[in-house]
């Protein structure tokens, strides 16, 4: 009996409005709250308080999504960074390759221009020319010499003049079957007879052992030598043809305590810069010294006899 009463009481307390009634009630209540909030703004403070309470929960709930998004961004960034590094390396290699090609092109253009200048170089018809290529240079810093790719097989001879499109470079001093040795004008104590183009003053310029300097020795302090004077070959030695540029005066020092001026010159030719040079061949030698006549010899003998008497 007691079990039936307890079951009836339990069913009594579980009784209530039907689901439909609840739905209608809460719907009407929601509409009423919406109207009151939209019309009179009574729920602003309540909404603000609820937002403060709900904000930490919203942040905690959004953490998984944020972590997932950051993780995706990290992998995307790493992938892009790897691609950028690879692309940067490729561009760097391409830049080096292009720079090497550009440098090679500029070198070929400069060499082509020098060859054109050598071909178009105005020279006298008294001698012929041969174009040679520098094979290698002496490694000894105290010897200013080159080896070119032509020798006895090309009729190269000792003493022939070597020049570029600007002026005198040196002189052939040794000949091999297929090579020739060229001594530069900057070789220490190598002498070249010159003439100052401005006033015709003759002198001798000497090498100093430095490819960027020549010295004009034994010039009196009163000699008419000025900075920027151009020195050309005088041709009086029979080796170098006259009128070819040799050097340019860059410094003149005069000290009354010394009998000679200190004149420093700069070679106008690229004595150690060019790869192709020009050798002058079949040059006419110096005229022979005239022989004294027999009549003049007799006069000289009579004069000596009278002096003795």
mmCIF file of N, CA and C in Angstrom, residues 80-199:
data_model
loop_
_atom_site.group_PDB
_atom_site.id
_atom_site.type_symbol
_atom_site.label_atom_id
_atom_site.label_comp_id
_atom_site.label_asym_id
_atom_site.label_seq_id
_atom_site.Cartn_x
_atom_site.Cartn_y
_atom_site.Cartn_z
ATOM 1 N N UNK A 80 56.696 28.803 -46.901
ATOM 2 C CA UNK A 80 56.997 29.967 -47.739
ATOM 3 C C UNK A 80 58.422 30.440 -47.538
ATOM 4 N N UNK A 81 58.888 30.390 -46.285
ATOM 5 C CA UNK A 81 60.258 30.818 -46.020
ATOM 6 C C UNK A 81 61.251 29.906 -46.724
ATOM 7 N N UNK A 82 60.989 28.592 -46.716
ATOM 8 C CA UNK A 82 61.863 27.670 -47.427
ATOM 9 C C UNK A 82 61.847 27.958 -48.925
ATOM 10 N N UNK A 83 60.655 28.243 -49.464
ATOM 11 C CA UNK A 83 60.565 28.571 -50.888
ATOM 12 C C UNK A 83 61.297 29.863 -51.201
ATOM 13 N N UNK A 84 61.161 30.862 -50.283
ATOM 14 C CA UNK A 84 61.850 32.132 -50.512
ATOM 15 C C UNK A 84 63.363 31.969 -50.452
ATOM 16 N N UNK A 85 63.848 31.139 -49.509
ATOM 17 C CA UNK A 85 65.289 30.904 -49.407
ATOM 18 C C UNK A 85 65.801 30.220 -50.670
ATOM 19 N N UNK A 86 65.045 29.215 -51.138
ATOM 20 C CA UNK A 86 65.446 28.518 -52.364
ATOM 21 C C UNK A 86 65.446 29.475 -53.558
ATOM 22 N N UNK A 87 64.394 30.294 -53.649
ATOM 23 C CA UNK A 87 64.323 31.251 -54.753
ATOM 24 C C UNK A 87 65.438 32.283 -54.660
ATOM 25 N N UNK A 88 65.755 32.724 -53.444
ATOM 26 C CA UNK A 88 66.836 33.697 -53.257
ATOM 27 C C UNK A 88 68.176 33.104 -53.679
ATOM 28 N N UNK A 89 68.420 31.842 -53.334
ATOM 29 C CA UNK A 89 69.662 31.199 -53.750
ATOM 30 C C UNK A 89 69.737 31.074 -55.271
ATOM 31 N N UNK A 90 68.609 30.713 -55.891
ATOM 32 C CA UNK A 90 68.601 30.625 -57.339
ATOM 33 C C UNK A 90 68.863 31.975 -57.992
ATOM 34 N N UNK A 91 68.241 33.038 -57.442
ATOM 35 C CA UNK A 91 68.476 34.368 -58.001
ATOM 36 C C UNK A 91 69.918 34.813 -57.787
ATOM 37 N N UNK A 92 70.483 34.439 -56.633
ATOM 38 C CA UNK A 92 71.876 34.808 -56.362
ATOM 39 C C UNK A 92 72.817 34.110 -57.342
ATOM 40 N N UNK A 93 72.579 32.813 -57.585
ATOM 41 C CA UNK A 93 73.413 32.099 -58.560
ATOM 42 C C UNK A 93 73.229 32.670 -59.955
ATOM 43 N N UNK A 94 72.000 33.007 -60.311
ATOM 44 C CA UNK A 94 71.754 33.605 -61.616
ATOM 45 C C UNK A 94 72.440 34.957 -61.743
ATOM 46 N N UNK A 95 72.430 35.732 -60.643
ATOM 47 C CA UNK A 95 73.101 37.037 -60.663
ATOM 48 C C UNK A 95 74.604 36.868 -60.851
ATOM 49 N N UNK A 96 75.198 35.905 -60.162
ATOM 50 C CA UNK A 96 76.630 35.676 -60.330
ATOM 51 C C UNK A 96 76.949 35.239 -61.761
ATOM 52 N N UNK A 97 76.113 34.367 -62.311
ATOM 53 C CA UNK A 97 76.334 33.908 -63.693
ATOM 54 C C UNK A 97 76.206 35.076 -64.665
ATOM 55 N N UNK A 98 75.165 35.909 -64.474
ATOM 56 C CA UNK A 98 74.978 37.061 -65.362
ATOM 57 C C UNK A 98 76.120 38.061 -65.208
ATOM 58 N N UNK A 99 76.590 38.259 -63.957
ATOM 59 C CA UNK A 99 77.706 39.189 -63.744
ATOM 60 C C UNK A 99 78.976 38.689 -64.424
ATOM 61 N N UNK A 100 79.213 37.358 -64.353
ATOM 62 C CA UNK A 100 80.392 36.798 -65.023
ATOM 63 C C UNK A 100 80.285 36.964 -66.536
ATOM 64 N N UNK A 101 79.096 36.720 -67.078
ATOM 65 C CA UNK A 101 78.914 36.899 -68.518
ATOM 66 C C UNK A 101 79.077 38.353 -68.931
ATOM 67 N N UNK A 102 78.541 39.280 -68.105
ATOM 68 C CA UNK A 102 78.688 40.699 -68.411
ATOM 69 C C UNK A 102 80.146 41.116 -68.372
ATOM 70 N N UNK A 103 80.877 40.638 -67.374
ATOM 71 C CA UNK A 103 82.302 40.957 -67.287
ATOM 72 C C UNK A 103 83.062 40.397 -68.481
ATOM 73 N N UNK A 104 82.716 39.170 -68.882
ATOM 74 C CA UNK A 104 83.366 38.586 -70.047
ATOM 75 C C UNK A 104 83.041 39.375 -71.308
ATOM 76 N N UNK A 105 81.792 39.820 -71.417
ATOM 77 C CA UNK A 105 81.405 40.623 -72.580
ATOM 78 C C UNK A 105 82.158 41.945 -72.610
ATOM 79 N N UNK A 106 82.268 42.601 -71.449
ATOM 80 C CA UNK A 106 83.010 43.858 -71.395
ATOM 81 C C UNK A 106 84.479 43.645 -71.746
ATOM 82 N N UNK A 107 85.045 42.522 -71.269
ATOM 83 C CA UNK A 107 86.444 42.223 -71.596
ATOM 84 C C UNK A 107 86.621 42.010 -73.090
ATOM 85 N N UNK A 108 85.693 41.274 -73.700
ATOM 86 C CA UNK A 108 85.771 41.037 -75.144
ATOM 87 C C UNK A 108 85.597 42.334 -75.924
ATOM 88 N N UNK A 109 84.692 43.200 -75.455
ATOM 89 C CA UNK A 109 84.510 44.477 -76.138
ATOM 90 C C UNK A 109 85.762 45.334 -76.053
ATOM 91 N N UNK A 110 86.372 45.379 -74.847
ATOM 92 C CA UNK A 110 87.601 46.164 -74.700
ATOM 93 C C UNK A 110 88.729 45.589 -75.558
ATOM 94 N N UNK A 111 88.843 44.250 -75.580
ATOM 95 C CA UNK A 111 89.882 43.623 -76.403
ATOM 96 C C UNK A 111 89.623 43.869 -77.878
ATOM 97 N N UNK A 112 88.363 43.807 -78.281
ATOM 98 C CA UNK A 112 88.017 44.073 -79.675
ATOM 99 C C UNK A 112 88.370 45.500 -80.062
ATOM 100 N N UNK A 113 88.113 46.445 -79.152
ATOM 101 C CA UNK A 113 88.451 47.836 -79.438
ATOM 102 C C UNK A 113 89.951 48.025 -79.549
ATOM 103 N N UNK A 114 90.729 47.344 -78.673
ATOM 104 C CA UNK A 114 92.185 47.454 -78.756
ATOM 105 C C UNK A 114 92.706 46.864 -80.068
ATOM 106 N N UNK A 115 92.105 45.738 -80.484
ATOM 107 C CA UNK A 115 92.529 45.143 -81.754
ATOM 108 C C UNK A 115 92.209 46.069 -82.923
ATOM 109 N N UNK A 116 91.047 46.713 -82.864
ATOM 110 C CA UNK A 116 90.707 47.674 -83.916
ATOM 111 C C UNK A 116 91.700 48.826 -83.935
ATOM 112 N N UNK A 117 92.063 49.292 -82.746
ATOM 113 C CA UNK A 117 93.026 50.395 -82.679
ATOM 114 C C UNK A 117 94.388 49.984 -83.229
ATOM 115 N N UNK A 118 94.791 48.727 -82.957
ATOM 116 C CA UNK A 118 96.069 48.260 -83.483
ATOM 117 C C UNK A 118 96.032 48.148 -84.999
ATOM 118 N N UNK A 119 94.911 47.642 -85.518
ATOM 119 C CA UNK A 119 94.801 47.489 -86.974
ATOM 120 C C UNK A 119 94.795 48.844 -87.676
ATOM 121 N N UNK A 120 94.111 49.817 -87.051
ATOM 122 C CA UNK A 120 93.984 51.137 -87.659
ATOM 123 C C UNK A 120 95.126 52.076 -87.284
ATOM 124 N N UNK A 121 96.140 51.566 -86.584
ATOM 125 C CA UNK A 121 97.246 52.413 -86.140
ATOM 126 C C UNK A 121 98.016 52.940 -87.348
ATOM 127 N N UNK A 122 98.125 54.261 -87.459
ATOM 128 C CA UNK A 122 98.855 54.815 -88.610
ATOM 129 C C UNK A 122 100.363 54.656 -88.423
ATOM 130 N N UNK A 123 100.981 53.866 -89.259
ATOM 131 C CA UNK A 123 102.418 53.634 -89.197
ATOM 132 C C UNK A 123 103.029 53.902 -90.573
ATOM 133 N N UNK A 124 104.301 54.128 -90.555
ATOM 134 C CA UNK A 124 104.994 54.377 -91.808
ATOM 135 C C UNK A 124 105.066 53.099 -92.650
ATOM 136 N N UNK A 125 105.183 53.276 -93.941
ATOM 137 C CA UNK A 125 105.260 52.141 -94.850
ATOM 138 C C UNK A 125 106.659 51.558 -94.936
ATOM 139 N N UNK A 126 107.599 52.115 -94.159
ATOM 140 C CA UNK A 126 108.975 51.642 -94.244
ATOM 141 C C UNK A 126 109.162 50.300 -93.564
ATOM 142 N N UNK A 127 108.229 49.893 -92.761
ATOM 143 C CA UNK A 127 108.361 48.626 -92.060
ATOM 144 C C UNK A 127 106.989 47.973 -91.954
ATOM 145 N N UNK A 128 107.002 46.657 -91.715
ATOM 146 C CA UNK A 128 105.761 45.898 -91.574
ATOM 147 C C UNK A 128 105.513 45.594 -90.097
ATOM 148 N N UNK A 129 104.331 45.084 -89.828
ATOM 149 C CA UNK A 129 103.936 44.816 -88.442
ATOM 150 C C UNK A 129 103.391 43.400 -88.329
ATOM 151 N N UNK A 130 103.520 42.847 -87.141
ATOM 152 C CA UNK A 130 102.936 41.557 -86.816
ATOM 153 C C UNK A 130 102.214 41.664 -85.476
ATOM 154 N N UNK A 131 101.026 41.090 -85.416
ATOM 155 C CA UNK A 131 100.282 41.085 -84.174
ATOM 156 C C UNK A 131 100.612 39.821 -83.387
ATOM 157 N N UNK A 132 100.920 39.982 -82.117
ATOM 158 C CA UNK A 132 101.273 38.847 -81.254
ATOM 159 C C UNK A 132 100.384 38.875 -80.019
ATOM 160 N N UNK A 133 100.343 37.742 -79.348
ATOM 161 C CA UNK A 133 99.554 37.596 -78.124
ATOM 162 C C UNK A 133 100.483 37.235 -76.976
ATOM 163 N N UNK A 134 100.272 37.854 -75.845
ATOM 164 C CA UNK A 134 101.106 37.594 -74.670
ATOM 165 C C UNK A 134 100.774 36.210 -74.123
ATOM 166 N N UNK A 135 101.786 35.342 -74.047
ATOM 167 C CA UNK A 135 101.575 34.000 -73.505
ATOM 168 C C UNK A 135 101.619 34.014 -71.986
ATOM 169 N N UNK A 136 102.656 34.572 -71.436
ATOM 170 C CA UNK A 136 102.737 34.753 -69.986
ATOM 171 C C UNK A 136 103.835 35.752 -69.684
ATOM 172 N N UNK A 137 103.874 36.197 -68.435
ATOM 173 C CA UNK A 137 104.835 37.212 -67.998
ATOM 174 C C UNK A 137 105.793 36.595 -66.994
ATOM 175 N N UNK A 138 106.945 37.215 -66.870
ATOM 176 C CA UNK A 138 107.919 36.781 -65.884
ATOM 177 C C UNK A 138 107.347 36.945 -64.478
ATOM 178 N N UNK A 139 107.535 35.926 -63.653
ATOM 179 C CA UNK A 139 107.036 36.005 -62.279
ATOM 180 C C UNK A 139 107.993 36.748 -61.347
ATOM 181 N N UNK A 140 109.196 36.959 -61.833
ATOM 182 C CA UNK A 140 110.169 37.701 -61.035
ATOM 183 C C UNK A 140 109.779 39.174 -61.026
ATOM 184 N N UNK A 141 109.549 39.722 -59.822
ATOM 185 C CA UNK A 141 109.112 41.116 -59.729
ATOM 186 C C UNK A 141 110.205 42.086 -60.141
ATOM 187 N N UNK A 142 111.459 41.629 -60.205
ATOM 188 C CA UNK A 142 112.560 42.509 -60.571
ATOM 189 C C UNK A 142 112.842 42.477 -62.076
ATOM 190 N N UNK A 143 112.120 41.659 -62.825
ATOM 191 C CA UNK A 143 112.308 41.592 -64.271
ATOM 192 C C UNK A 143 110.991 41.909 -64.951
ATOM 193 N N UNK A 144 110.982 42.935 -65.760
ATOM 194 C CA UNK A 144 109.787 43.365 -66.471
ATOM 195 C C UNK A 144 109.852 42.835 -67.892
ATOM 196 N N UNK A 145 109.476 41.550 -68.045
ATOM 197 C CA UNK A 145 109.576 40.927 -69.360
ATOM 198 C C UNK A 145 108.325 40.097 -69.638
ATOM 199 N N UNK A 146 108.026 39.945 -70.930
ATOM 200 C CA UNK A 146 106.879 39.175 -71.383
ATOM 201 C C UNK A 146 107.343 38.140 -72.387
ATOM 202 N N UNK A 147 106.558 37.095 -72.547
ATOM 203 C CA UNK A 147 106.778 36.103 -73.587
ATOM 204 C C UNK A 147 105.564 36.104 -74.501
ATOM 205 N N UNK A 148 105.802 36.303 -75.799
ATOM 206 C CA UNK A 148 104.723 36.356 -76.776
ATOM 207 C C UNK A 148 104.757 35.091 -77.631
ATOM 208 N N UNK A 149 103.671 34.840 -78.350
ATOM 209 C CA UNK A 149 103.445 33.557 -78.999
ATOM 210 C C UNK A 149 104.041 33.442 -80.408
ATOM 211 N N UNK A 150 104.999 34.284 -80.756
ATOM 212 C CA UNK A 150 105.653 34.173 -82.065
ATOM 213 C C UNK A 150 107.153 34.286 -81.878
ATOM 214 N N UNK A 151 107.887 33.531 -82.717
ATOM 215 C CA UNK A 151 109.343 33.528 -82.609
ATOM 216 C C UNK A 151 110.000 33.453 -83.965
ATOM 217 N N UNK A 152 111.049 32.618 -84.063
ATOM 218 C CA UNK A 152 111.790 32.512 -85.308
ATOM 219 C C UNK A 152 110.913 32.017 -86.457
ATOM 220 N N UNK A 153 109.901 31.212 -86.145
ATOM 221 C CA UNK A 153 109.037 30.707 -87.210
ATOM 222 C C UNK A 153 108.230 31.815 -87.866
ATOM 223 N N UNK A 154 108.112 32.964 -87.218
ATOM 224 C CA UNK A 154 107.381 34.107 -87.769
ATOM 225 C C UNK A 154 108.312 35.251 -88.124
ATOM 226 N N UNK A 155 109.603 34.949 -88.249
ATOM 227 C CA UNK A 155 110.609 35.952 -88.629
ATOM 228 C C UNK A 155 110.713 37.080 -87.613
ATOM 229 N N UNK A 156 110.552 36.742 -86.341
ATOM 230 C CA UNK A 156 110.774 37.722 -85.279
ATOM 231 C C UNK A 156 112.265 37.749 -84.979
ATOM 232 N N UNK A 157 112.832 38.950 -84.867
ATOM 233 C CA UNK A 157 114.254 39.092 -84.613
ATOM 234 C C UNK A 157 114.537 39.925 -83.381
ATOM 235 N N UNK A 158 115.730 39.755 -82.860
ATOM 236 C CA UNK A 158 116.151 40.520 -81.688
ATOM 237 C C UNK A 158 116.262 41.998 -82.049
ATOM 238 N N UNK A 159 115.788 42.835 -81.163
ATOM 239 C CA UNK A 159 115.851 44.275 -81.364
ATOM 240 C C UNK A 159 114.592 44.880 -81.946
ATOM 241 N N UNK A 160 113.647 44.070 -82.376
ATOM 242 C CA UNK A 160 112.423 44.623 -82.942
ATOM 243 C C UNK A 160 111.579 45.292 -81.850
ATOM 244 N N UNK A 161 110.865 46.336 -82.264
ATOM 245 C CA UNK A 161 110.110 47.168 -81.336
ATOM 246 C C UNK A 161 108.723 46.571 -81.120
ATOM 247 N N UNK A 162 108.270 46.616 -79.875
ATOM 248 C CA UNK A 162 106.939 46.131 -79.499
ATOM 249 C C UNK A 162 106.133 47.314 -78.987
ATOM 250 N N UNK A 163 104.893 47.445 -79.458
ATOM 251 C CA UNK A 163 104.067 48.573 -79.055
ATOM 252 C C UNK A 163 102.604 48.147 -79.005
ATOM 253 N N UNK A 164 101.786 48.998 -78.408
ATOM 254 C CA UNK A 164 100.343 48.815 -78.433
ATOM 255 C C UNK A 164 99.729 49.999 -79.158
ATOM 256 N N UNK A 165 98.425 50.194 -78.988
ATOM 257 C CA UNK A 165 97.766 51.270 -79.725
ATOM 258 C C UNK A 165 98.020 52.642 -79.131
ATOM 259 N N UNK A 166 98.791 52.735 -78.034
ATOM 260 C CA UNK A 166 99.099 54.028 -77.428
ATOM 261 C C UNK A 166 100.561 54.419 -77.575
ATOM 262 N N UNK A 167 101.465 53.458 -77.526
ATOM 263 C CA UNK A 167 102.865 53.819 -77.609
ATOM 264 C C UNK A 167 103.776 52.611 -77.442
ATOM 265 N N UNK A 168 105.049 52.902 -77.157
ATOM 266 C CA UNK A 168 106.084 51.879 -77.045
ATOM 267 C C UNK A 168 105.864 51.048 -75.781
ATOM 268 N N UNK A 169 105.929 49.726 -75.940
ATOM 269 C CA UNK A 169 105.827 48.797 -74.810
ATOM 270 C C UNK A 169 107.195 48.249 -74.433
ATOM 271 N N UNK A 170 107.988 47.887 -75.441
ATOM 272 C CA UNK A 170 109.300 47.319 -75.136
ATOM 273 C C UNK A 170 110.039 46.933 -76.398
ATOM 274 N N UNK A 171 110.916 45.952 -76.235
ATOM 275 C CA UNK A 171 111.810 45.553 -77.324
ATOM 276 C C UNK A 171 112.069 44.058 -77.206
ATOM 277 N N UNK A 172 112.123 43.374 -78.353
ATOM 278 C CA UNK A 172 112.427 41.945 -78.359
ATOM 279 C C UNK A 172 113.899 41.750 -78.025
ATOM 280 N N UNK A 173 114.172 40.986 -76.971
ATOM 281 C CA UNK A 173 115.564 40.791 -76.531
ATOM 282 C C UNK A 173 116.026 39.343 -76.643
ATOM 283 N N UNK A 174 115.106 38.416 -76.837
ATOM 284 C CA UNK A 174 115.494 37.019 -77.002
ATOM 285 C C UNK A 174 114.435 36.322 -77.836
ATOM 286 N N UNK A 175 114.886 35.454 -78.752
ATOM 287 C CA UNK A 175 113.964 34.786 -79.670
ATOM 288 C C UNK A 175 114.142 33.281 -79.560
ATOM 289 N N UNK A 176 113.015 32.578 -79.448
ATOM 290 C CA UNK A 176 112.971 31.122 -79.442
ATOM 291 C C UNK A 176 112.236 30.659 -80.710
ATOM 292 N N UNK A 177 112.211 29.362 -80.962
ATOM 293 C CA UNK A 177 111.535 28.908 -82.192
ATOM 294 C C UNK A 177 110.080 29.343 -82.289
ATOM 295 N N UNK A 178 109.341 29.257 -81.173
ATOM 296 C CA UNK A 178 107.921 29.599 -81.227
ATOM 297 C C UNK A 178 107.538 30.688 -80.229
ATOM 298 N N UNK A 179 108.483 31.223 -79.519
ATOM 299 C CA UNK A 179 108.228 32.276 -78.546
ATOM 300 C C UNK A 179 109.277 33.358 -78.673
ATOM 301 N N UNK A 180 108.953 34.531 -78.155
ATOM 302 C CA UNK A 180 109.912 35.635 -78.112
ATOM 303 C C UNK A 180 109.800 36.325 -76.762
ATOM 304 N N UNK A 181 110.936 36.772 -76.271
ATOM 305 C CA UNK A 181 110.975 37.472 -74.994
ATOM 306 C C UNK A 181 111.034 38.965 -75.251
ATOM 307 N N UNK A 182 110.131 39.686 -74.591
ATOM 308 C CA UNK A 182 110.036 41.137 -74.758
ATOM 309 C C UNK A 182 110.434 41.795 -73.446
ATOM 310 N N UNK A 183 111.413 42.675 -73.500
ATOM 311 C CA UNK A 183 111.807 43.466 -72.333
ATOM 312 C C UNK A 183 111.053 44.790 -72.367
ATOM 313 N N UNK A 184 110.342 45.068 -71.296
ATOM 314 C CA UNK A 184 109.541 46.279 -71.233
ATOM 315 C C UNK A 184 110.424 47.496 -71.034
ATOM 316 N N UNK A 185 109.927 48.634 -71.455
ATOM 317 C CA UNK A 185 110.700 49.873 -71.290
ATOM 318 C C UNK A 185 110.808 50.255 -69.821
ATOM 319 N N UNK A 186 109.982 49.640 -68.963
ATOM 320 C CA UNK A 186 110.070 49.933 -67.533
ATOM 321 C C UNK A 186 111.084 49.047 -66.822
ATOM 322 N N UNK A 187 111.746 48.132 -67.569
ATOM 323 C CA UNK A 187 112.817 47.337 -66.974
ATOM 324 C C UNK A 187 113.890 48.271 -66.426
ATOM 325 N N UNK A 188 114.409 47.954 -65.266
ATOM 326 C CA UNK A 188 115.383 48.826 -64.604
ATOM 327 C C UNK A 188 116.582 49.085 -65.501
ATOM 328 N N UNK A 189 116.858 50.379 -65.694
ATOM 329 C CA UNK A 189 117.989 50.887 -66.481
ATOM 330 C C UNK A 189 117.846 50.630 -67.981
ATOM 331 N N UNK A 190 116.683 50.209 -68.440
ATOM 332 C CA UNK A 190 116.456 50.086 -69.884
ATOM 333 C C UNK A 190 116.282 51.495 -70.462
ATOM 334 N N UNK A 191 117.074 51.823 -71.475
ATOM 335 C CA UNK A 191 117.131 53.193 -71.998
ATOM 336 C C UNK A 191 116.407 53.295 -73.332
ATOM 337 N N UNK A 192 115.692 54.422 -73.501
ATOM 338 C CA UNK A 192 115.013 54.726 -74.763
ATOM 339 C C UNK A 192 115.312 56.180 -75.120
ATOM 340 N N UNK A 193 115.947 56.444 -76.242
ATOM 341 C CA UNK A 193 116.175 57.846 -76.662
ATOM 342 C C UNK A 193 114.840 58.506 -76.997
ATOM 343 N N UNK A 194 114.632 59.677 -76.424
ATOM 344 C CA UNK A 194 113.354 60.364 -76.617
ATOM 345 C C UNK A 194 113.581 61.808 -77.022
ATOM 346 N N UNK A 195 112.485 62.446 -77.348
ATOM 347 C CA UNK A 195 112.491 63.853 -77.701
ATOM 348 C C UNK A 195 111.209 64.470 -77.144
ATOM 349 N N UNK A 196 111.340 65.616 -76.478
ATOM 350 C CA UNK A 196 110.160 66.283 -75.940
ATOM 351 C C UNK A 196 109.378 66.883 -77.095
ATOM 352 N N UNK A 197 108.134 66.515 -77.194
ATOM 353 C CA UNK A 197 107.328 66.917 -78.347
ATOM 354 C C UNK A 197 107.114 68.425 -78.387
ATOM 355 N N UNK A 198 107.091 69.066 -77.251
ATOM 356 C CA UNK A 198 106.769 70.498 -77.204
ATOM 357 C C UNK A 198 107.895 71.351 -77.756
ATOM 358 N N UNK A 199 109.147 71.021 -77.402
ATOM 359 C CA UNK A 199 110.252 71.886 -77.804
ATOM 360 C C UNK A 199 111.372 71.167 -78.555
#
